[in-house]
DNA sequence: CGCGACTTTGAACTGAATCAATTTTGGTGG
DNA sequence: CCACCAAAATTGATTCAGTTCAAAGTCGCG
């Protein structure tokens, strides 16, 4: 098999872009798509495992992820980037790496800013993305802070499934999810071994499986219960026990 | 002592606002400050422990924090809000609560949006805030994912100290930090008892203390070492051990 | 076939949670 | 100024979820 088999080229024109309905430029009406051509500063195809150095781009095909290294040689995965996502390699020390063979559309920050200055709708779309990112980070934070291993895995799987569903990349039973267990572990603050055990528990209980790049959800309710802290106590006992004021 | 002693009223005019140099409107030149008057939709003074229901506002005096409850009755503190911070009570389920007696300036989202549409500089300032928030959440995520208790505490103390320094609310030796140990614990995914022990270790080693609403940094280098994963292995061993590609 | 990447399993170990008091602090009202 | 109470901080003992270390087992592929 050719070493390029999985590299999906981008269409020449934004008008034909399959991910635009879910991407930054979703707010630009079809009739005006021609105007955004100058914001594109190029496309790139990268292989799984390659570092991505471009500073701002829209994922077209494949998955990427942002991460930071800890001085003791481990990783924290900060976020996963799916087709349609706008990704910025930020000032902070985060690296971006292709998780699968990927292709994306590189933007000119300067021209994007100029365009947003003229088009408040586009600026809003950009702000939307930032706000969503922040909300996702907050959920992730809650996971790492207060969920156990099974809950973290369940929550992340549901998050990814939801994101994929919204862009038509999944159905209710499952989706293509090319994560290795090491990605899960590094995103969730777990050791690979423990991520494996959590996944094994899900499998054994007939809740969900992650295998050969595919997520299968067999019992969504059970998965949601795990992610939402299974045995909910009765509502009247919901009062926080710390910081009670 | 009067029950209102700690409620700091806001100045009548934005021109006299002490936190504007660090806030959303920092980009509006003094000469044009009059124009933003209509964006303010009110001010509010709240007591420590009160929930804040306003949807978008700038902290003027005091601290607040955002949090979510877990169904099992615990809390995850998502972020702390300091004077000058723009706070949005977001669509997501996060609550905002005053940590100390606080006062803030409520904005009209509608008029703010309209103004940003006309003033790209202000829009940029807003985007800046969101980007900073996201970066802070990412750092926090890394803390919860990969740092031990001492490292998490050290990192959060340094983050807060840095934020306070930038707005002139601290000197190199310390700052007013009104957090209870329960806030630390709930922000860092620790039990109160363990947060206490981590803090006790910092104190015993002469690194830093948090006491009666005051942070004292006695050995900044040691604190940074803790936050940055103390015993750094030699640079050549920095290669990540998981996800190696 | 054989190698490397990934997954799985087991056992020992440990950081942090939990449970259970006890002490300290700050504020309140006399 | 002092006695008192609730909130907050502290300490100790025990338990447990998750890490670490060590080996196999499995899969895709050249």
Coordinates of C-alpha atoms (C1' of nucleotides) in Angstrom, one line a residue:
Chain A
X1 CA 0.0 0.0 0.0
X2 CA 1.3 3.4 -0.9
X3 CA 2.5 5.5 1.9
X4 CA 0.1 8.2 0.8
X5 CA -3.0 6.2 0.9
X6 CA -4.5 8.0 3.9
X7 CA -3.6 11.6 3.0
X8 CA -6.8 13.3 1.9
X9 CA -6.3 16.3 -0.3
X10 CA -8.3 19.4 0.2
X11 CA -10.7 20.7 -2.5
X12 CA -9.4 23.6 -4.5
X13 CA -12.2 25.9 -3.5
X14 CA -13.8 26.7 -0.2
X15 CA -17.1 26.4 -1.9
X16 CA -16.7 22.7 -2.1
X17 CA -15.2 22.3 1.4
X18 CA -16.9 19.4 3.2
X19 CA -16.1 20.7 6.7
X20 CA -17.1 24.4 6.2
X21 CA -20.6 23.8 7.7
X22 CA -18.9 23.0 11.0
X23 CA -15.9 25.3 10.7
X24 CA -15.0 29.0 11.4
X25 CA -16.3 30.0 8.0
X26 CA -19.7 28.4 8.4
X27 CA -21.2 31.9 8.8
X28 CA -20.1 33.1 5.4
X29 CA -23.0 32.6 3.0
X30 CA -22.3 30.4 0.0
X31 CA -22.6 33.4 -2.3
X32 CA -19.7 35.2 -0.5
X33 CA -17.4 32.2 -0.1
X34 CA -15.2 33.6 -2.8
X35 CA -14.2 36.5 -0.5
X36 CA -12.5 34.2 2.0
X37 CA -10.1 32.7 -0.6
X38 CA -7.5 35.2 0.3
X39 CA -7.5 34.2 3.9
X40 CA -6.2 30.8 3.0
X41 CA -2.5 30.8 2.9
X42 CA -2.0 27.2 1.9
X43 CA -2.8 23.6 2.6
X44 CA -0.7 20.9 4.2
X45 CA -0.8 17.1 4.4
X46 CA 1.0 15.5 7.3
X47 CA 1.6 12.0 8.5
X48 CA 0.5 10.5 11.8
X49 CA 3.0 11.5 14.4
X50 CA 4.3 14.6 12.6
X51 CA 4.5 17.8 14.6
X52 CA 2.4 20.6 13.1
X53 CA 4.1 24.0 13.1
X54 CA 1.6 26.2 11.4
X55 CA 0.2 28.8 13.7
X56 CA -3.5 28.8 12.7
X57 CA -5.3 26.4 10.5
X58 CA -8.6 24.5 10.1
X59 CA -8.5 20.7 10.2
X60 CA -9.9 19.2 7.1
X61 CA -9.3 15.5 7.4
X62 CA -7.8 13.4 10.2
X63 CA -7.3 14.1 13.9
X64 CA -4.6 16.2 15.7
X65 CA -4.0 16.9 19.3
X66 CA -2.3 19.6 21.4
X67 CA 0.0 18.5 24.3
X68 CA 2.7 19.7 26.6
X69 CA 5.6 17.7 28.0
X70 CA 6.2 17.6 31.7
X71 CA 9.9 17.9 32.7
X72 CA 9.8 14.3 34.0
X73 CA 9.1 13.1 30.5
X74 CA 5.4 12.5 30.5
X75 CA 2.7 14.1 28.4
X76 CA -0.5 16.0 29.1
X77 CA -2.8 15.9 26.1
X78 CA -4.7 19.2 26.2
X79 CA -7.2 18.8 23.4
X80 CA -8.1 16.8 20.4
X81 CA -8.7 18.5 17.1
X82 CA -11.3 17.1 14.7
X83 CA -12.2 18.0 11.1
X84 CA -13.6 21.5 11.0
X85 CA -11.8 22.6 14.2
X86 CA -9.9 25.8 14.1
X87 CA -6.5 25.2 15.7
X88 CA -4.0 27.8 17.0
X89 CA -0.5 26.9 18.0
X90 CA -0.6 29.3 20.9
X91 CA 2.0 31.5 22.4
X92 CA 2.1 29.0 25.3
X93 CA 4.4 26.0 25.1
X94 CA 1.8 23.6 23.6
X95 CA 2.8 21.4 20.7
X96 CA 0.4 20.2 18.1
X97 CA 0.8 16.8 16.6
X98 CA -1.0 14.9 13.9
X99 CA -2.8 11.9 15.5
X100 CA -3.6 10.3 12.1
X101 CA -2.6 11.2 8.6
X102 CA -4.2 14.6 8.3
X103 CA -4.8 17.5 6.0
X104 CA -5.6 21.1 6.9
X105 CA -6.1 24.5 5.5
X106 CA -3.6 27.1 6.8
X107 CA -4.9 30.6 7.4
X108 CA -3.2 33.9 7.4
X109 CA -3.7 35.4 10.8
X110 CA -3.3 38.9 9.5
X111 CA -5.8 38.5 6.7
X112 CA -8.2 36.7 9.0
X113 CA -8.0 39.5 11.5
X114 CA -8.6 42.1 8.8
X115 CA -11.6 40.1 7.5
X116 CA -13.0 39.8 11.0
X117 CA -12.7 43.5 11.4
X118 CA -15.0 43.9 8.5
X119 CA -17.3 41.0 9.2
X120 CA -18.7 40.9 12.8
X121 CA -20.4 37.6 12.0
X122 CA -17.1 35.9 11.3
X123 CA -15.6 37.5 14.5
X124 CA -18.5 36.1 16.4
X125 CA -17.9 32.6 14.9
X126 CA -14.3 32.9 16.1
X127 CA -15.3 33.9 19.5
X128 CA -17.8 31.1 19.6
X129 CA -14.9 28.6 19.0
X130 CA -12.9 30.1 21.8
X131 CA -15.8 30.0 24.2
X132 CA -16.5 26.4 23.3
X133 CA -12.8 25.5 23.8
X134 CA -12.9 27.0 27.2
X135 CA -16.1 25.2 28.1
X136 CA -14.5 21.9 27.0
X137 CA -11.4 22.6 29.0
X138 CA -13.6 23.3 32.0
X139 CA -15.4 20.0 31.6
X140 CA -12.1 18.2 31.2
X141 CA -10.8 20.0 34.4
X142 CA -13.8 18.7 36.3
X143 CA -13.1 15.2 35.0
X144 CA -9.5 15.2 36.2
X145 CA -10.4 16.9 39.4
X146 CA -13.4 14.9 40.5
X147 CA -14.0 11.8 38.4
X148 CA -12.4 8.4 38.8
X149 CA -10.8 6.6 36.0
X150 CA -13.9 4.9 34.6
X151 CA -15.8 8.2 34.7
X152 CA -13.0 10.1 33.0
X153 CA -12.9 7.6 30.1
X154 CA -16.7 7.5 29.8
X155 CA -16.8 11.3 29.8
X156 CA -14.2 11.7 27.2
X157 CA -15.7 9.1 24.9
X158 CA -19.1 10.8 25.2
X159 CA -17.5 14.2 24.5
X160 CA -15.8 12.9 21.3
X161 CA -18.9 11.0 20.2
X162 CA -20.9 14.2 20.6
X163 CA -18.5 16.3 18.7
X164 CA -18.4 13.7 15.9
X165 CA -22.1 13.4 15.8
X166 CA -22.6 17.1 15.3
X167 CA -20.4 17.0 12.2
X168 CA -21.9 13.9 10.8
X169 CA -18.9 11.7 11.5
X170 CA -20.8 9.3 13.8
X171 CA -24.0 7.5 14.3
X172 CA -25.7 6.6 17.6
X173 CA -23.9 3.3 17.8
X174 CA -20.4 4.5 17.4
X175 CA -17.8 6.4 15.4
X176 CA -14.3 6.2 14.0
X177 CA -12.1 7.2 17.0
X178 CA -8.4 6.7 16.1
X179 CA -7.1 7.1 19.7
X180 CA -4.5 4.8 21.1
X181 CA -4.9 4.0 24.8
X182 CA -1.8 6.1 25.4
X183 CA -3.7 9.2 24.1
X184 CA -6.6 8.5 26.4
X185 CA -4.2 8.1 29.3
X186 CA -2.3 11.2 28.6
X187 CA -5.5 13.2 28.1
X188 CA -7.0 11.9 31.3
X189 CA -4.1 12.0 33.7
X190 CA -3.9 8.2 33.9
X191 CA -1.2 5.6 33.4
X192 CA -1.6 3.6 30.1
X193 CA -2.1 0.5 32.2
X194 CA -4.9 2.0 34.2
X195 CA -6.6 3.5 31.1
X196 CA -6.5 0.0 29.7
X197 CA -8.1 -1.4 32.8
X198 CA -10.9 1.2 32.7
X199 CA -11.5 0.4 29.1
X200 CA -11.5 -3.3 29.8
X201 CA -14.2 -2.7 32.5
X202 CA -16.4 -0.9 30.0
X203 CA -16.0 -3.7 27.6
X204 CA -16.7 -6.4 30.1
X205 CA -19.8 -4.7 31.3
X206 CA -21.1 -4.3 27.7
X207 CA -21.0 -0.5 27.9
X208 CA -18.7 0.5 25.1
X209 CA -15.5 -0.6 23.3
X210 CA -12.6 1.2 21.7
X211 CA -10.9 -1.0 19.3
X212 CA -9.0 -0.8 16.0
X213 CA -9.8 2.9 15.7
X214 CA -13.5 2.4 16.3
X215 CA -15.7 3.4 19.2
X216 CA -18.7 1.2 19.7
X217 CA -21.4 2.3 22.2
X218 CA -23.4 -0.6 23.3
X219 CA -25.2 0.9 26.3
X220 CA -25.3 4.7 26.1
X221 CA -27.3 5.1 29.3
X222 CA -24.7 3.1 31.3
X223 CA -22.0 5.2 29.7
X224 CA -23.7 8.4 30.7
X225 CA -24.2 7.2 34.2
X226 CA -20.6 6.4 34.5
X227 CA -19.6 9.9 33.2
X228 CA -22.1 11.5 35.4
X229 CA -21.0 9.8 38.5
X230 CA -23.1 6.6 38.5
X231 CA -25.1 6.2 41.6
X232 CA -26.7 9.6 42.0
X233 CA -27.7 10.2 45.5
X234 CA -31.3 11.5 45.9
X235 CA -31.6 15.2 44.9
X236 CA -32.0 16.6 48.4
X237 CA -28.5 15.4 49.3
X238 CA -26.9 17.4 46.5
X239 CA -25.7 20.2 48.7
X240 CA -21.9 20.6 48.4
X241 CA -20.1 19.4 51.4
X242 CA -17.1 21.7 51.1
X243 CA -17.1 25.4 50.8
X244 CA -20.6 25.3 52.3
X245 CA -21.7 28.9 52.8
Chain B
X1 CA -18.2 46.3 63.0
X2 CA -20.7 47.2 60.4
X3 CA -21.8 44.4 58.1
X4 CA -20.9 46.6 55.2
X5 CA -17.3 47.4 56.1
X6 CA -15.8 45.4 53.3
X7 CA -18.0 46.4 50.4
X8 CA -16.1 48.7 48.2
X9 CA -18.3 50.9 46.1
X10 CA -17.4 51.6 42.4
X11 CA -16.4 55.0 41.2
X12 CA -19.2 56.8 39.3
X13 CA -17.2 57.1 36.2
X14 CA -15.1 54.7 34.2
X15 CA -12.6 57.4 33.9
X16 CA -11.7 57.0 37.5
X17 CA -11.9 53.2 37.5
X18 CA -8.9 51.7 39.3
X19 CA -9.0 48.4 37.5
X20 CA -9.5 49.6 33.9
X21 CA -5.8 49.4 33.0
X22 CA -6.1 45.6 33.5
X23 CA -9.6 45.1 32.3
X24 CA -11.5 44.7 29.0
X25 CA -11.7 48.4 28.4
X26 CA -7.9 49.0 28.9
X27 CA -7.7 49.5 25.1
X28 CA -10.1 52.5 25.1
X29 CA -8.0 55.7 25.3
X30 CA -8.8 58.0 28.2
X31 CA -10.2 60.5 25.9
X32 CA -12.9 58.1 24.7
X33 CA -13.8 56.5 28.0
X34 CA -17.0 58.5 27.9
X35 CA -18.2 56.3 25.1
X36 CA -18.3 53.2 27.1
X37 CA -20.6 54.6 29.7
X38 CA -23.6 53.1 28.0
X39 CA -22.2 49.6 28.0
X40 CA -22.4 49.6 31.8
X41 CA -25.8 48.4 32.9
X42 CA -25.2 48.7 36.6
X43 CA -23.0 47.9 39.5
X44 CA -23.5 45.4 42.3
X45 CA -22.1 44.8 45.8
X46 CA -22.3 41.3 47.1
X47 CA -21.2 39.5 50.3
X48 CA -18.8 36.6 50.5
X49 CA -20.6 33.4 49.8
X50 CA -23.3 35.0 47.7
X51 CA -24.1 33.6 44.3
X52 CA -23.7 36.0 41.4
X53 CA -26.3 35.8 38.8
X54 CA -25.4 38.5 36.4
X55 CA -24.4 37.2 33.0
X56 CA -21.4 39.4 32.2
X57 CA -19.5 41.8 34.4
X58 CA -16.0 43.1 35.4
X59 CA -14.8 42.4 38.9
X60 CA -13.9 45.7 40.6
X61 CA -13.1 44.7 44.2
X62 CA -12.9 41.3 45.8
X63 CA -12.5 37.8 44.5
X64 CA -15.1 35.5 42.9
X65 CA -14.9 32.0 41.6
X66 CA -16.7 29.7 39.1
X67 CA -17.6 26.2 40.1
X68 CA -19.7 23.2 39.2
X69 CA -21.2 20.7 41.6
X70 CA -20.6 17.0 41.0
X71 CA -23.7 14.8 41.6
X72 CA -22.0 13.2 44.6
X73 CA -22.0 16.5 46.3
X74 CA -18.5 17.8 45.8
X75 CA -17.3 20.8 44.0
X76 CA -14.9 21.6 41.2
X77 CA -13.6 25.1 41.2
X78 CA -13.1 26.1 37.6
X79 CA -11.5 29.5 37.9
X80 CA -10.9 32.4 40.3
X81 CA -11.9 35.9 39.3
X82 CA -9.7 38.8 40.4
X83 CA -10.3 42.5 40.1
X84 CA -10.2 43.5 36.5
X85 CA -11.3 40.1 35.2
X86 CA -14.2 39.9 32.8
X87 CA -16.5 37.2 34.0
X88 CA -19.3 35.5 32.0
X89 CA -21.8 33.2 33.6
X90 CA -21.8 30.9 30.7
X91 CA -24.4 28.7 29.0
X92 CA -22.7 25.7 30.7
X93 CA -23.8 24.8 34.2
X94 CA -21.1 26.7 36.0
X95 CA -22.1 28.8 39.0
X96 CA -20.3 32.0 40.0
X97 CA -19.9 32.8 43.7
X98 CA -18.3 35.7 45.6
X99 CA -15.3 34.5 47.5
X100 CA -15.0 37.7 49.5
X101 CA -17.2 40.7 49.7
X102 CA -17.1 42.0 46.2
X103 CA -18.2 44.7 43.9
X104 CA -18.4 44.6 40.1
X105 CA -19.6 46.4 37.1
X106 CA -22.4 44.8 35.1
X107 CA -22.3 45.1 31.4
X108 CA -25.0 44.9 28.8
X109 CA -24.0 42.0 26.5
X110 CA -26.0 43.5 23.6
X111 CA -24.4 46.9 23.8
X112 CA -21.0 45.4 24.4
X113 CA -21.4 43.4 21.2
X114 CA -22.5 46.5 19.3
X115 CA -19.5 48.4 20.5
X116 CA -17.1 45.7 19.7
X117 CA -18.6 45.6 16.2
X118 CA -17.5 49.2 15.8
X119 CA -14.2 48.9 17.7
X120 CA -12.0 46.1 16.6
X121 CA -9.5 47.0 19.3
X122 CA -12.1 46.3 22.0
X123 CA -13.1 43.0 20.2
X124 CA -9.4 42.1 20.3
X125 CA -9.2 42.8 23.9
X126 CA -12.2 40.5 24.5
X127 CA -10.6 37.8 22.4
X128 CA -7.4 38.2 24.4
X129 CA -9.3 37.5 27.6
X130 CA -10.8 34.4 26.2
X131 CA -7.5 33.2 24.9
X132 CA -5.9 33.8 28.3
X133 CA -8.7 32.0 30.0
X134 CA -8.2 29.0 27.8
X135 CA -4.5 29.0 28.4
X136 CA -5.0 29.1 32.1
X137 CA -7.5 26.2 31.9
X138 CA -4.9 24.2 29.9
X139 CA -2.3 24.9 32.6
X140 CA -4.7 23.8 35.3
X141 CA -5.5 20.7 33.3
X142 CA -1.8 19.8 33.2
X143 CA -1.6 20.4 36.9
X144 CA -4.5 18.0 37.7
X145 CA -3.3 15.5 35.1
X146 CA 0.4 15.3 35.9
X147 CA 1.4 17.1 39.0
X148 CA 1.3 15.7 42.6
X149 CA -0.4 17.6 45.4
X150 CA 2.6 19.7 46.3
X151 CA 3.1 20.7 42.7
X152 CA -0.5 21.6 42.2
X153 CA -0.5 23.8 45.2
X154 CA 2.8 25.4 44.2
X155 CA 1.6 26.0 40.7
X156 CA -1.7 27.6 41.7
X157 CA 0.0 29.9 44.2
X158 CA 2.4 31.0 41.5
X159 CA -0.4 31.5 39.0
X160 CA -2.3 33.7 41.4
X161 CA 0.7 35.6 42.5
X162 CA 1.6 36.3 38.9
X163 CA -1.9 37.5 38.1
X164 CA -1.9 39.8 41.2
X165 CA 1.6 41.1 40.4
X166 CA 0.5 42.2 36.9
X167 CA -2.3 44.3 38.4
X168 CA -0.2 45.7 41.1
X169 CA -1.9 43.8 43.9
X170 CA 1.2 42.0 45.1
X171 CA 4.9 42.4 45.6
X172 CA 7.6 39.8 45.2
X173 CA 7.2 38.6 48.8
X174 CA 3.5 37.9 48.8
X175 CA 0.0 39.1 48.3
X176 CA -3.5 39.1 49.8
X177 CA -4.9 35.8 48.8
X178 CA -8.2 35.2 50.6
X179 CA -8.6 31.5 49.7
X180 CA -9.6 29.0 52.3
X181 CA -7.9 25.6 52.1
X182 CA -11.3 24.2 50.8
X183 CA -11.0 26.5 47.8
X184 CA -7.5 25.2 47.0
X185 CA -8.7 21.6 47.4
X186 CA -11.7 22.1 45.2
X187 CA -9.7 23.8 42.5
X188 CA -7.0 21.2 42.6
X189 CA -8.9 18.0 42.8
X190 CA -7.7 17.3 46.3
X191 CA -9.3 16.6 49.7
X192 CA -9.2 19.4 52.1
X193 CA -7.0 17.3 54.4
X194 CA -4.5 16.6 51.7
X195 CA -4.4 20.3 50.6
X196 CA -3.7 21.1 54.2
X197 CA -0.8 18.6 54.3
X198 CA 0.6 20.0 51.1
X199 CA 0.5 23.5 52.5
X200 CA 2.0 22.3 55.7
X201 CA 4.9 20.8 53.8
X202 CA 5.5 24.1 52.0
X203 CA 5.4 25.9 55.4
X204 CA 7.7 23.4 57.1
X205 CA 10.3 23.7 54.3
X206 CA 10.2 27.5 54.4
X207 CA 8.9 27.8 50.9
X208 CA 5.7 29.6 51.3
X209 CA 2.7 30.1 53.6
X210 CA -0.9 30.8 53.1
X211 CA -2.4 32.2 56.3
X212 CA -5.2 34.5 57.3
X213 CA -5.8 35.6 53.8
X214 CA -2.2 36.3 53.0
X215 CA 0.3 34.4 50.8
X216 CA 3.9 34.8 51.8
X217 CA 6.6 33.5 49.4
X218 CA 9.8 32.8 51.3
X219 CA 11.7 30.9 48.7
X220 CA 10.4 31.5 45.2
X221 CA 13.0 29.3 43.5
X222 CA 11.9 26.3 45.6
X223 CA 8.3 27.1 44.9
X224 CA 9.0 27.2 41.1
X225 CA 10.9 24.0 41.3
X226 CA 8.0 22.3 43.0
X227 CA 5.5 23.7 40.4
X228 CA 7.9 22.7 37.6
X229 CA 8.4 19.2 38.9
X230 CA 11.3 19.5 41.2
X231 CA 14.1 17.2 40.2
X232 CA 14.4 17.8 36.5
X233 CA 16.2 14.9 34.8
X234 CA 19.0 15.9 32.6
X235 CA 17.8 17.5 29.3
X236 CA 18.7 14.5 27.1
X237 CA 16.2 12.4 29.0
X238 CA 13.3 14.7 28.3
X239 CA 11.8 12.6 25.5
X240 CA 8.3 11.7 26.3
X241 CA 7.9 8.0 27.2
X242 CA 4.3 7.6 26.1
X243 CA 3.0 8.3 22.6
X244 CA 6.5 8.1 21.4
X245 CA 6.3 8.5 17.7
Chain C
dC1 C1' 8.4 -15.5 9.8
dG2 C1' 9.6 -12.0 12.7
dC3 C1' 9.7 -7.4 14.4
dG4 C1' 7.7 -3.3 16.5
dA5 C1' 3.8 -1.1 18.2
dC6 C1' 0.2 -1.7 21.0
dT7 C1' -2.6 -4.1 24.4
dT8 C1' -3.3 -6.9 28.3
dT9 C1' -2.4 -9.0 32.9
dG10 C1' -0.4 -9.5 37.5
dA11 C1' 1.8 -8.1 41.8
dA12 C1' 3.8 -4.8 44.8
dC13 C1' 3.8 -0.2 46.2
dT14 C1' 2.2 4.6 47.3
dG15 C1' -0.1 9.1 47.1
dA16 C1' -4.2 10.7 48.3
dA17 C1' -8.9 9.8 50.1
dT18 C1' -11.5 8.8 54.0
dC19 C1' -12.8 8.6 58.6
dA20 C1' -12.4 10.5 63.1
dA21 C1' -11.0 13.6 66.3
dT22 C1' -8.7 17.7 68.2
dT23 C1' -7.0 22.4 68.0
dT24 C1' -7.1 27.0 66.4
dT25 C1' -9.2 31.1 64.9
dG26 C1' -12.3 34.9 64.3
dG27 C1' -16.3 36.9 65.3
dT28 C1' -20.4 37.8 68.6
dG29 C1' -22.6 39.2 72.4
dG30 C1' -22.4 40.0 76.9
Chain D
dC1 C1' -12.1 42.1 78.3
dC2 C1' -14.0 37.5 78.3
dA3 C1' -16.9 33.3 77.4
dC4 C1' -18.7 31.0 73.6
dC5 C1' -19.7 29.2 69.0
dA6 C1' -19.1 28.0 64.3
dA7 C1' -15.8 27.8 60.7
dA8 C1' -11.4 26.5 59.5
dA9 C1' -7.2 24.2 60.1
dT10 C1' -4.6 20.3 61.8
dT11 C1' -3.3 15.6 63.0
dG12 C1' -3.5 10.5 63.0
dA13 C1' -4.9 6.0 61.5
dT14 C1' -6.8 3.3 57.9
dT15 C1' -8.1 2.2 53.3
dC16 C1' -8.0 2.3 48.4
dA17 C1' -7.6 3.9 43.6
dG18 C1' -4.1 4.3 40.6
dT19 C1' 1.1 3.9 39.7
dT20 C1' 4.9 1.3 38.8
dC21 C1' 7.4 -2.5 37.4
dA22 C1' 7.7 -6.7 35.0
dA23 C1' 6.0 -9.9 31.5
dA24 C1' 3.2 -11.8 28.2
dG25 C1' 0.1 -11.7 24.6
dT26 C1' -1.7 -9.8 20.1
dC27 C1' -2.0 -7.6 15.8
dG28 C1' -0.5 -5.6 11.3
dC29 C1' 2.8 -5.7 8.1
dG30 C1' 7.1 -5.9 5.4

